[in-house]
Coordinates of C-alpha atoms in Angstrom, one line a residue:
Chain N
M1 CA 0.0 0.0 0.0
P2 CA 2.6 2.7 0.9
N3 CA 4.2 2.7 -2.5
Q4 CA 1.0 2.5 -4.6
F5 CA 0.0 6.1 -4.3
S6 CA 1.1 8.4 -7.1
S7 CA 0.4 12.0 -6.4
P8 CA -1.9 13.8 -8.8
D9 CA -1.4 17.5 -9.5
P10 CA -3.2 19.4 -8.1
L11 CA -3.3 17.2 -5.0
G12 CA -6.3 17.7 -2.8
I13 CA -6.0 16.9 0.9
R14 CA -8.9 16.9 3.3
L15 CA -8.6 16.7 7.1
S16 CA -11.7 16.2 9.2
G17 CA -12.8 15.7 12.7
R18 CA -14.4 17.4 15.6
G19 CA -13.8 21.0 16.6
G20 CA -10.9 21.0 19.1
Q21 CA -9.0 18.2 17.5
G22 CA -6.6 20.6 15.7
I23 CA -8.0 19.9 12.3
I24 CA -7.5 23.5 11.0
L25 CA -4.0 23.7 12.5
G26 CA -3.2 20.4 10.9
G27 CA -4.1 21.8 7.5
V28 CA -2.1 24.9 8.1
I29 CA 0.9 22.8 9.0
I30 CA 0.6 20.7 5.8
A31 CA 0.2 23.8 3.7
Q32 CA 3.2 25.5 5.3
A33 CA 5.3 22.4 4.8
A34 CA 4.3 22.1 1.1
M35 CA 5.2 25.7 0.7
Y36 CA 8.7 25.0 2.2
D37 CA 8.9 22.3 -0.5
G38 CA 8.5 25.1 -3.1
L39 CA 4.9 24.3 -4.1
F40 CA 1.8 26.5 -4.5
V41 CA -0.6 25.9 -1.7
V42 CA -4.1 27.0 -0.7
H43 CA -5.6 26.2 2.6
T44 CA -9.3 26.6 3.4
Q45 CA -11.2 25.8 6.6
S46 CA -14.8 25.1 7.4
Y47 CA -16.3 24.8 10.9
G48 CA -19.5 25.4 12.7
P49 CA -20.3 28.3 15.0
E50 CA -19.3 26.3 18.1
A51 CA -15.8 26.8 19.6
R52 CA -15.6 23.0 20.4
L53 CA -17.2 19.9 19.1
G54 CA -19.4 20.2 15.9
S55 CA -17.6 19.1 12.8
S56 CA -14.5 20.7 11.5
K57 CA -12.9 20.4 8.0
S58 CA -9.7 21.7 6.7
E59 CA -8.5 21.4 3.1
V60 CA -5.2 21.9 1.4
V61 CA -4.6 22.0 -2.4
V62 CA -1.0 21.5 -3.4
S63 CA 0.3 22.1 -6.9
H64 CA 3.4 22.9 -9.0
F65 CA 1.2 25.5 -10.7
E66 CA -0.9 28.4 -9.6
I67 CA -4.1 27.1 -8.1
S68 CA -7.5 28.2 -9.5
F69 CA -10.2 26.5 -7.3
P70 CA -9.2 26.7 -3.6
E71 CA -11.4 23.8 -2.3
V72 CA -11.2 20.1 -2.6
V73 CA -14.1 18.3 -4.4
N74 CA -13.0 14.7 -4.2
A75 CA -10.0 14.3 -1.9
D76 CA -6.9 12.5 -3.0
V77 CA -5.8 12.2 0.6
F78 CA -8.3 12.0 3.4
L79 CA -7.6 12.0 7.1
C80 CA -10.4 11.5 9.6
L81 CA -10.5 11.7 13.4
S82 CA -14.2 11.5 14.2
R83 CA -17.2 9.3 13.4
E84 CA -19.4 12.3 12.5
A85 CA -16.8 13.5 10.0
Y86 CA -16.3 10.0 8.7
L87 CA -20.0 9.6 7.9
K88 CA -20.1 13.0 6.3
Y89 CA -17.0 12.9 4.1
H90 CA -15.5 9.4 3.7
R91 CA -17.2 8.7 0.3
H92 CA -16.1 12.1 -1.2
V93 CA -12.7 10.8 -2.3
S94 CA -11.1 10.2 -5.6
T95 CA -10.9 6.7 -7.0
S96 CA -7.2 6.2 -6.1
A97 CA -7.4 8.1 -2.8
V98 CA -5.5 7.3 0.4
S99 CA -7.9 7.5 3.3
I100 CA -6.4 7.4 6.8
I101 CA -9.1 6.7 9.5
D102 CA -8.7 6.7 13.2
D103 CA -9.3 3.1 14.3
L104 CA -11.5 4.1 17.3
I105 CA -14.2 5.1 14.8
A106 CA -16.8 2.4 14.4
T107 CA -17.7 1.9 10.8
E108 CA -20.2 -0.3 9.0
D109 CA -19.6 0.7 5.4
S110 CA -15.8 1.2 5.1
L111 CA -14.4 1.5 1.6
P112 CA -11.5 -0.8 0.3
N113 CA -9.0 2.1 0.2
E114 CA -9.4 3.0 3.9
I115 CA -6.6 2.4 6.2
F116 CA -7.4 2.3 9.9
L117 CA -4.6 3.4 12.2
P118 CA -4.3 4.0 15.9
L119 CA -4.1 7.7 15.7
R120 CA -5.8 8.7 18.9
R121 CA -4.5 5.7 20.8
T122 CA -0.9 6.7 19.8
A123 CA -1.6 10.3 20.9
R124 CA -2.9 9.0 24.2
S125 CA 0.3 7.0 24.7
L126 CA 2.1 10.3 24.4
N127 CA -0.3 11.6 27.2
N128 CA -1.8 14.2 24.8
E129 CA -4.8 13.1 22.7
M130 CA -4.7 16.6 21.1
T131 CA -1.7 15.4 19.1
A132 CA -3.8 12.9 17.1
N133 CA -3.8 15.4 14.3
I134 CA 0.0 15.3 14.1
V135 CA 0.1 11.6 14.4
G136 CA -2.3 11.5 11.4
I137 CA -0.2 13.9 9.5
G138 CA 2.9 11.7 10.1
A139 CA 1.1 8.7 8.6
L140 CA -0.3 10.8 5.8
I141 CA 3.0 12.1 4.6
A142 CA 4.6 8.7 4.9
L143 CA 1.8 7.2 2.7
A144 CA 1.1 10.0 0.3
H145 CA 4.2 12.1 0.2
A146 CA 2.3 15.4 0.4
A147 CA 5.3 17.1 2.0
Q148 CA 8.8 16.3 3.1
P149 CA 9.0 15.2 6.7
V150 CA 11.7 17.7 7.4
S151 CA 9.4 20.5 6.1
V152 CA 6.5 19.3 8.3
E153 CA 8.8 19.4 11.3
K154 CA 9.8 23.0 10.4
A155 CA 6.1 23.9 10.0
I156 CA 5.3 22.4 13.4
R157 CA 8.1 24.4 14.9
E158 CA 6.6 27.5 13.4
W159 CA 2.9 26.9 14.2
V160 CA 2.8 25.0 17.5
K161 CA 3.0 26.8 20.8
P162 CA 6.5 26.3 22.4
Q163 CA 5.1 24.4 25.5
F164 CA 3.6 21.7 23.2
L165 CA 6.4 21.6 20.7
D166 CA 8.2 18.5 22.0
V167 CA 5.1 16.3 22.3
N168 CA 4.0 17.3 18.7
L169 CA 7.4 16.4 17.3
M170 CA 7.1 13.1 19.0
A171 CA 3.6 12.7 17.6
L172 CA 5.0 13.3 14.1
E173 CA 7.7 10.7 14.6
A174 CA 5.1 8.2 15.9
G175 CA 2.8 8.9 13.0
L176 CA 5.6 8.2 10.5
S177 CA 6.5 5.0 12.4
L178 CA 2.9 3.7 12.1
I179 CA 3.5 3.3 8.4
H180 CA 7.2 2.5 8.3
H181 CA 7.2 -0.2 11.1
K182 CA 3.8 -1.6 11.5
S183 CA 1.3 -3.6 9.6
V184 CA -2.1 -1.9 9.3
R185 CA -5.7 -3.0 9.4
G186 CA -6.9 -2.3 5.9
Chain B
M1 CA 7.1 34.0 0.3
K2 CA 4.8 33.5 3.3
L3 CA 1.6 31.6 4.1
V4 CA -0.8 34.4 4.6
Q5 CA -4.5 34.4 5.5
G6 CA -7.0 36.6 3.7
N7 CA -7.8 38.6 6.8
E8 CA -4.1 39.0 7.6
A9 CA -3.6 40.4 4.1
A10 CA -6.4 42.9 4.7
V11 CA -4.5 44.0 7.8
M12 CA -1.2 44.3 5.9
G13 CA -2.9 46.1 3.0
A14 CA -4.6 48.6 5.4
L15 CA -1.2 49.3 7.1
A16 CA 0.4 49.8 3.7
G17 CA -2.5 52.2 2.9
G18 CA -1.6 54.2 6.0
L19 CA -4.1 52.9 8.5
D20 CA -3.6 54.3 12.0
F21 CA -7.1 54.1 13.5
Y22 CA -9.3 51.1 13.9
A23 CA -12.7 50.9 15.6
G24 CA -14.8 47.8 15.4
Y25 CA -17.0 45.2 16.9
P26 CA -15.9 41.6 16.4
I27 CA -17.9 39.3 14.1
T28 CA -17.1 36.1 12.3
P29 CA -15.6 35.8 9.7
A30 CA -13.9 39.2 9.9
T31 CA -12.7 38.9 13.5
E32 CA -9.1 38.1 12.7
I33 CA -8.7 41.6 11.2
M34 CA -9.7 43.2 14.5
E35 CA -7.8 40.7 16.6
Q36 CA -4.5 41.4 14.8
L37 CA -5.0 45.2 14.7
S38 CA -5.6 45.2 18.5
R39 CA -2.0 44.0 18.9
I40 CA -0.4 45.9 16.0
L41 CA -1.9 49.4 16.1
P42 CA -1.1 50.3 19.7
S43 CA 2.5 49.1 19.3
R44 CA 3.1 51.5 16.4
G45 CA 1.4 54.6 17.9
G46 CA -2.0 54.0 16.3
V47 CA -5.4 53.7 18.0
F48 CA -7.5 50.6 18.4
I49 CA -10.9 50.7 20.0
Q50 CA -13.5 48.0 20.5
M51 CA -16.8 49.8 20.4
E52 CA -20.1 48.8 21.8
D53 CA -21.6 47.9 18.4
E54 CA -21.2 48.5 14.7
L55 CA -23.0 51.8 14.6
A56 CA -20.6 53.2 17.1
A57 CA -17.6 51.6 15.3
L58 CA -18.2 53.4 12.0
G59 CA -19.1 56.6 13.9
A60 CA -15.7 56.5 15.6
V61 CA -14.0 55.8 12.3
I62 CA -15.6 58.9 10.8
G63 CA -14.6 61.0 13.8
A64 CA -11.0 59.7 13.6
A65 CA -10.9 60.7 9.9
W66 CA -11.8 64.3 10.8
G67 CA -9.2 64.1 13.4
G68 CA -6.6 63.5 10.7
M69 CA -6.2 59.7 10.9
R70 CA -6.5 57.0 8.2
A71 CA -9.4 55.0 9.6
M72 CA -11.1 51.7 9.0
T73 CA -13.5 49.2 10.4
A74 CA -14.3 45.6 9.4
T75 CA -17.5 43.6 9.8
S76 CA -19.8 41.0 8.3
G77 CA -23.4 41.1 7.0
P78 CA -25.2 41.8 10.3
G79 CA -22.8 44.5 11.3
F80 CA -22.7 45.9 7.7
S81 CA -26.5 46.4 7.9
L82 CA -26.1 48.4 11.1
M83 CA -23.4 50.5 9.5
Q84 CA -25.6 51.7 6.6
E85 CA -26.7 54.9 8.4
H86 CA -23.1 55.9 9.0
I87 CA -22.0 55.0 5.5
G88 CA -24.6 57.5 4.3
Y89 CA -23.3 60.0 6.9
A90 CA -19.7 59.5 5.6
A91 CA -20.9 60.0 2.1
M92 CA -22.9 63.2 3.0
T93 CA -19.9 64.6 5.0
Q94 CA -17.4 63.5 2.3
T95 CA -15.3 61.6 4.9
P96 CA -12.6 59.3 3.7
C97 CA -12.8 55.9 5.4
V98 CA -12.6 52.2 4.6
V99 CA -15.2 49.5 5.5
I100 CA -14.4 45.8 5.0
D101 CA -17.3 43.5 4.8
S102 CA -16.5 39.8 4.9
Q103 CA -19.8 38.3 3.6
R104 CA -21.5 35.4 5.2
I105 CA -24.8 33.7 4.5
G106 CA -27.8 35.8 5.5
P107 CA -30.2 37.4 6.0
S108 CA -29.8 38.1 9.7
T109 CA -27.4 35.9 11.7
G110 CA -27.5 33.3 8.9
Q111 CA -24.4 31.0 9.0
P112 CA -21.5 32.9 10.5
T113 CA -18.8 30.6 9.1
M114 CA -20.2 30.1 5.6
P115 CA -19.4 32.3 2.5
A116 CA -21.8 34.4 0.5
Q117 CA -21.9 37.3 -2.0
G118 CA -25.2 38.6 -0.8
D119 CA -24.1 42.1 0.3
V120 CA -23.1 43.4 -3.1
M121 CA -26.3 45.4 -3.6
Q122 CA -26.3 46.6 0.0
A123 CA -22.8 47.9 -0.5
R124 CA -24.1 50.1 -3.3
W125 CA -27.6 51.0 -2.2
G126 CA -27.8 50.1 1.5
S127 CA -27.8 53.6 2.7
H128 CA -30.7 55.9 1.9
G129 CA -30.4 58.7 -0.6
D130 CA -28.1 58.9 -3.6
R131 CA -24.3 58.9 -3.4
A132 CA -21.2 58.1 -5.4
A133 CA -19.9 54.6 -4.5
L134 CA -16.7 52.7 -4.7
V135 CA -16.9 49.0 -3.9
L136 CA -14.0 46.7 -4.5
T137 CA -13.7 42.9 -4.2
A138 CA -11.0 40.3 -4.3
S139 CA -10.5 36.6 -5.3
S140 CA -7.1 35.8 -3.8
V141 CA -5.0 36.6 -0.7
K142 CA -2.8 38.8 -2.8
D143 CA -5.9 40.7 -4.1
V144 CA -7.1 41.3 -0.6
F145 CA -3.8 43.1 0.2
D146 CA -3.9 45.1 -3.1
M147 CA -7.5 46.1 -2.9
T148 CA -7.4 47.1 0.8
R149 CA -4.4 49.3 0.2
Q150 CA -6.1 50.8 -2.9
A151 CA -9.2 51.5 -0.9
F152 CA -7.3 53.9 1.4
I153 CA -5.9 55.8 -1.6
W154 CA -9.3 56.2 -3.2
A155 CA -11.0 57.0 0.0
Q156 CA -8.7 60.0 0.3
D157 CA -8.8 60.9 -3.4
Y158 CA -12.5 60.9 -3.8
R159 CA -13.5 61.6 -0.2
L160 CA -15.8 58.6 0.1
P161 CA -16.4 55.6 2.3
V162 CA -14.8 52.9 0.2
I163 CA -16.1 49.3 0.7
V164 CA -14.1 46.2 0.3
L165 CA -16.1 43.0 0.0
L166 CA -14.6 39.7 1.0
D167 CA -16.3 36.5 2.0
A168 CA -16.0 33.8 4.7
V169 CA -13.8 31.5 2.5
L170 CA -11.4 34.2 1.3
S171 CA -11.1 35.8 4.8
H172 CA -10.0 32.4 6.3
M173 CA -8.1 31.1 3.3
R174 CA -4.3 30.9 3.3
E175 CA -2.1 31.1 0.3
N176 CA 1.6 31.5 -0.2
V177 CA 2.2 35.0 -1.4
E178 CA 4.9 37.6 -1.8
L179 CA 3.8 40.8 -0.1
P180 CA 5.8 43.9 0.4
P181 CA 7.0 44.5 4.0
V182 CA 4.6 46.5 6.2
P183 CA 5.8 50.1 6.2
G184 CA 6.6 51.8 9.5
P185 CA 4.1 54.3 10.9
M186 CA 3.7 57.2 8.6
T187 CA 4.1 60.7 9.7
R188 CA 1.7 62.9 7.8
Q189 CA 1.9 66.6 7.6
N190 CA -1.2 68.5 6.8
A191 CA -1.0 70.0 3.4
Q192 CA -1.1 73.8 3.2
I193 CA -4.7 74.8 2.9
P194 CA -5.3 77.7 0.5
E195 CA -7.0 80.5 2.4
N196 CA -10.8 80.3 2.3
Q197 CA -10.8 76.8 0.8
P198 CA -14.3 75.4 1.5
P199 CA -14.3 72.2 3.5
F200 CA -16.7 70.4 1.2
G201 CA -17.4 70.0 -2.5
S202 CA -14.6 69.3 -5.0
H203 CA -11.7 70.2 -2.7
P204 CA -9.1 68.0 -1.0
F205 CA -10.1 66.6 2.4
Q206 CA -8.8 68.7 5.2
P207 CA -9.2 67.3 8.7
F208 CA -9.9 69.6 11.7
S209 CA -7.0 71.8 12.6
D210 CA -6.2 74.7 14.9
S211 CA -6.7 77.2 12.2
T212 CA -10.0 76.1 10.7
R213 CA -13.5 76.0 11.9
T214 CA -15.6 73.4 10.1
I215 CA -19.2 72.4 10.7
V216 CA -19.6 68.7 9.8
S217 CA -23.3 67.7 9.5
G218 CA -25.4 65.0 8.0
L219 CA -27.9 67.7 7.1
S220 CA -27.8 68.8 3.4
H221 CA -25.2 71.6 3.3
D222 CA -23.3 73.8 0.9
E223 CA -19.6 73.8 0.2
D224 CA -19.0 75.7 3.4
G225 CA -20.9 73.2 5.5
M226 CA -23.8 75.7 6.1
T227 CA -27.1 74.0 6.5
Q228 CA -29.4 77.0 6.6
G229 CA -31.3 78.5 3.8
S230 CA -32.3 77.0 0.5
I231 CA -29.4 74.7 -0.2
G232 CA -31.0 71.6 -1.7
H233 CA -29.5 72.2 -5.2
Q234 CA -26.1 72.9 -3.7
A235 CA -26.1 69.7 -1.8
E236 CA -27.2 67.8 -4.9
Q237 CA -24.4 69.4 -6.8
I238 CA -21.8 68.1 -4.3
I239 CA -23.1 64.5 -4.8
R240 CA -23.3 65.0 -8.6
N241 CA -19.7 66.3 -8.7
Q242 CA -18.5 63.2 -6.7
M243 CA -20.3 61.0 -9.2
A244 CA -18.7 63.0 -12.1
D245 CA -15.3 62.5 -10.6
L246 CA -15.7 58.7 -10.6
D247 CA -17.0 59.0 -14.2
R248 CA -14.0 61.1 -15.2
D249 CA -11.6 58.6 -13.8
Y250 CA -13.6 55.5 -14.8
S251 CA -10.7 53.9 -16.9
Q252 CA -8.3 54.2 -14.0
I253 CA -10.7 53.0 -11.3
V254 CA -12.5 50.2 -13.0
Q255 CA -10.4 47.0 -12.7
Y256 CA -11.0 43.6 -14.1
R257 CA -9.2 40.6 -15.4
R258 CA -9.8 39.2 -18.9
Y259 CA -9.0 35.5 -19.1
Q260 CA -9.0 33.7 -22.4
L261 CA -11.6 36.0 -23.8
D262 CA -10.1 36.9 -27.1
D263 CA -11.6 34.1 -29.1
A264 CA -14.4 33.2 -26.7
K265 CA -17.8 32.2 -27.8
W266 CA -19.1 32.2 -24.2
A267 CA -18.1 34.5 -21.5
I268 CA -18.4 33.8 -17.8
V269 CA -18.6 37.0 -15.6
A270 CA -17.6 36.4 -12.0
Y271 CA -16.2 38.2 -9.0
G272 CA -14.7 37.4 -5.6
I273 CA -14.2 33.8 -4.6
T274 CA -16.6 32.6 -7.4
A275 CA -14.1 33.8 -10.0
R276 CA -11.7 31.1 -8.8
A277 CA -14.2 28.3 -9.7
A278 CA -15.0 30.1 -12.9
R279 CA -11.3 30.2 -13.9
A280 CA -11.0 26.4 -13.2
A281 CA -14.2 25.9 -15.3
V282 CA -12.6 27.8 -18.2
H283 CA -9.6 25.3 -18.0
L284 CA -12.0 22.3 -18.0
L285 CA -14.0 23.6 -20.9
R286 CA -11.0 24.6 -23.0
E287 CA -9.7 21.1 -22.6
S288 CA -12.9 19.8 -24.2
G289 CA -12.7 22.3 -27.0
I290 CA -15.3 24.9 -25.9
R291 CA -14.2 28.4 -26.5
V292 CA -15.0 30.1 -23.2
G293 CA -13.4 33.0 -21.3
L294 CA -13.8 34.8 -18.0
L295 CA -14.3 38.4 -17.2
E296 CA -13.4 38.8 -13.5
L297 CA -14.7 41.9 -11.9
M298 CA -12.5 43.5 -9.3
T299 CA -14.4 46.8 -8.9
L300 CA -18.1 46.2 -8.6
W301 CA -19.1 49.9 -8.3
P302 CA -18.5 51.7 -10.5
F303 CA -19.8 48.8 -12.6
P304 CA -17.6 48.1 -15.7
E305 CA -20.4 48.8 -18.1
K306 CA -18.2 49.7 -21.1
T307 CA -16.1 46.5 -20.8
V308 CA -19.2 44.4 -20.5
Q309 CA -20.8 46.1 -23.5
E310 CA -17.8 45.5 -25.7
M311 CA -17.8 41.9 -24.8
A312 CA -21.5 41.5 -25.3
H313 CA -21.1 42.4 -29.0
V314 CA -18.8 39.4 -29.7
V315 CA -20.0 36.5 -27.6
H316 CA -23.0 34.2 -28.0
G317 CA -23.9 34.6 -24.4
L318 CA -22.9 35.4 -20.8
L319 CA -23.1 33.3 -17.7
I320 CA -22.9 34.9 -14.3
P321 CA -22.5 32.6 -11.2
E322 CA -23.0 34.4 -7.9
L323 CA -23.3 33.3 -4.3
N324 CA -26.6 35.0 -4.0
L325 CA -30.0 34.6 -5.6
G326 CA -29.5 37.3 -8.3
Q327 CA -27.7 40.6 -7.6
I328 CA -24.9 41.7 -9.9
V329 CA -26.8 40.0 -12.7
L330 CA -29.1 43.1 -12.6
P331 CA -26.5 45.7 -13.6
L332 CA -24.9 43.1 -15.9
K333 CA -28.2 42.8 -17.8
A334 CA -28.6 46.6 -17.8
A335 CA -25.1 47.0 -19.3
V336 CA -25.6 44.2 -21.9
C337 CA -28.8 46.0 -23.1
G338 CA -30.1 42.9 -24.8
L339 CA -27.1 42.5 -27.1
T340 CA -26.6 38.9 -26.0
P341 CA -28.4 36.5 -23.7
V342 CA -27.4 36.7 -20.0
F343 CA -27.7 33.4 -18.0
F344 CA -27.6 33.4 -14.2
M345 CA -26.8 30.7 -11.7
G346 CA -27.0 31.5 -8.0
R347 CA -26.8 29.7 -4.7
A348 CA -27.2 31.0 -1.1
D349 CA -26.6 27.8 0.9
G350 CA -23.1 28.6 2.1
E351 CA -21.3 26.4 -0.4
L352 CA -19.1 27.5 -3.2
F353 CA -19.9 26.7 -6.8
Q354 CA -17.7 23.9 -8.0
P355 CA -15.9 24.3 -11.3
E356 CA -17.7 21.3 -12.8
E357 CA -21.1 22.9 -12.1
I358 CA -20.2 26.0 -14.0
A359 CA -18.7 24.0 -16.8
E360 CA -21.8 21.8 -17.1
R361 CA -24.0 24.9 -17.5
I362 CA -21.8 26.2 -20.3
V363 CA -21.8 22.8 -22.0
R364 CA -25.6 22.8 -21.9
L365 CA -25.8 26.3 -23.4
D366 CA -23.3 25.3 -26.1
Q367 CA -25.2 22.2 -27.1
K368 CA -28.4 24.1 -27.3
D369 CA -26.7 26.9 -29.2
V370 CA -25.2 24.5 -31.7
G371 CA -28.7 22.9 -32.2
V372 CA -30.4 26.2 -32.9
S373 CA -27.6 27.4 -35.2
T374 CA -27.9 24.2 -37.3
L375 CA -31.7 24.8 -37.5
I376 CA -31.4 28.4 -38.7
G377 CA -28.2 27.9 -40.7
R378 CA -25.9 30.2 -38.6
D379 CA -22.2 29.4 -38.0

C-alpha cells in the first residue's frame, strides 16, 4: 500500500474531525510544509459556530502550478478523526485516494481504500490526545508524500506553541513510524 | 514567500495604505482583522478601540478621519446592515474611510462561518439617498492586500467611504504570497490649505486643525458646510460632482481581469471567490474544446459597463454565477442591453460553486446553441 499512491497535480488533501481536534491547525501545517517544499498551496477551513465539538474540516490544495479553485471536491488524501466527519466525508474521495481513518471510529460501510490506524491511541500513549492530528499527518506524509517530513517538522516548529512543541514532534515521529514499522488493518 | 490568511492580508494592506485608527465590533468571519490590529496598532502609535456595536464603530472611524487619521472598520453582513446609516453619513460629509465586509450567509445571523456574496447590492444601495460609491472585491489573498491598500488611496482621493467586499472563505483562506513588507508608521503633515478653501465639495479633504472651523453635519449643506437656507440644489451638486469625478476617472478606477476571452464564444462573468471556480471551469471547458473565457470583476461599483458592452457584442452569451439569488446579474443585464443573452446561476446555501457545475452549464448552453444554429443555418 505505501508505494502505490502516485500523487496527482493538483493534490487535494482533506482533514476532518471534531472542533478542538486541531483539524485546522493540521491543515495549516501541511500547507506550510508544502510551501517550504517550493509548491503552490491554498488552505481553506470550514467549521461550525461552536468553539468546540461540531464538525471541522480543513483542506489543502498543493500544486506545481498556480491554483484556481481553492477547495477540494473529491479528496486524493483523506484524514479522519471522528465518526461524524467520517459519515459526512469518507465517500467524497477520488478513486485512487489514500484514506487514513482513526481506528477508534466504528464503521459499517468502510471502503477498500481506507486504512485504519491507531491515531488517537498513539496520541494517548504520548499523554496528549490533542496530538492525534499530528500523528495522522505523520502517517499521511509517509503514505502520500504530500510534503517532506523535514518540512513538516519545520512547519510544526513555526505553528505549534512552544510548550507543546516536543510532544508534537514526538507525535509526528510516531505517525511516520505507524506506516514504516507496523502492519495496518486495511 | 509567506503563508498568509485573507484577513491577515487585509491588515497588511490597510497598514500599507496608512491605517492608524481602527474601531470595530468583532464578528465572524472578519474577527481576525480586529484581533490582529488590536495588537499591531497600539504598538506603532496607532489607535485601536473595541466599540459597543457596529453603529458606534463606524461613527468612531468617521470622527477619527476628521481628526486626521486614516481609519477603517471591518465587519460581516449583520454589522454591515447596522453601519448603513453611517455609510450615508460618511458620504454626505465626504469623509474618507474604509469599510471591509466579509460576507457570510444571511439574512440576519445566517451562518457565520459560511461564505456568500449577498451584500453586493447593499454595498451600493444600502444607505438611503443617492451617493457616489466605490466597492471593491478580491479573489485571492494577494488581491485582498492590493484592494485594501487601494481602498485607502481612493477614500482619500474621492472623499468617500470605500467598501471592500470579502467572504468567509477568502477571509479564512491561506495562500503562499509575496507581499511587500509592512511600512513603519507614517508621519503625515497637513497640506497647506489655501486660504478660504471650502471644507466640502470638490476640494481635497482637510481634517480639523487649529486654524480652521468646520461644521460637519449630515444635514444637506453647501460647500462651506452651512445648512441654513435653500441649499437643496447645492447639496445635490456636491453629490453629482462626486459621481462625475468617478465617471471622469472610470478607466483608472475600473479594474477587471480578462482571461482567455479573445476568441471566446461564451463568457463567464464572475467576481470574488466565485471567480476562482470560474477560472477552473474555463480550464475544464477549453480542454474539451469549448471556447469560453472569463471576465473577473474587481471593482463592482462603478460597474464596468463599457467592458461588458464591448464583450456582449462578440460572444454568444454570458453566464454569471453568484453566491446569492441574483444581484450583480441586474447591472450586468442593464449593461448588456439585450445585445446577447445573460444566464444566471445562484446559490445561497453557504457552499461555493464547484468548477464542474459552472462548466456543465456552459456545455448545456453550447449544445443548445449548436442545435439552434444548425436549425437556422448560422455558424
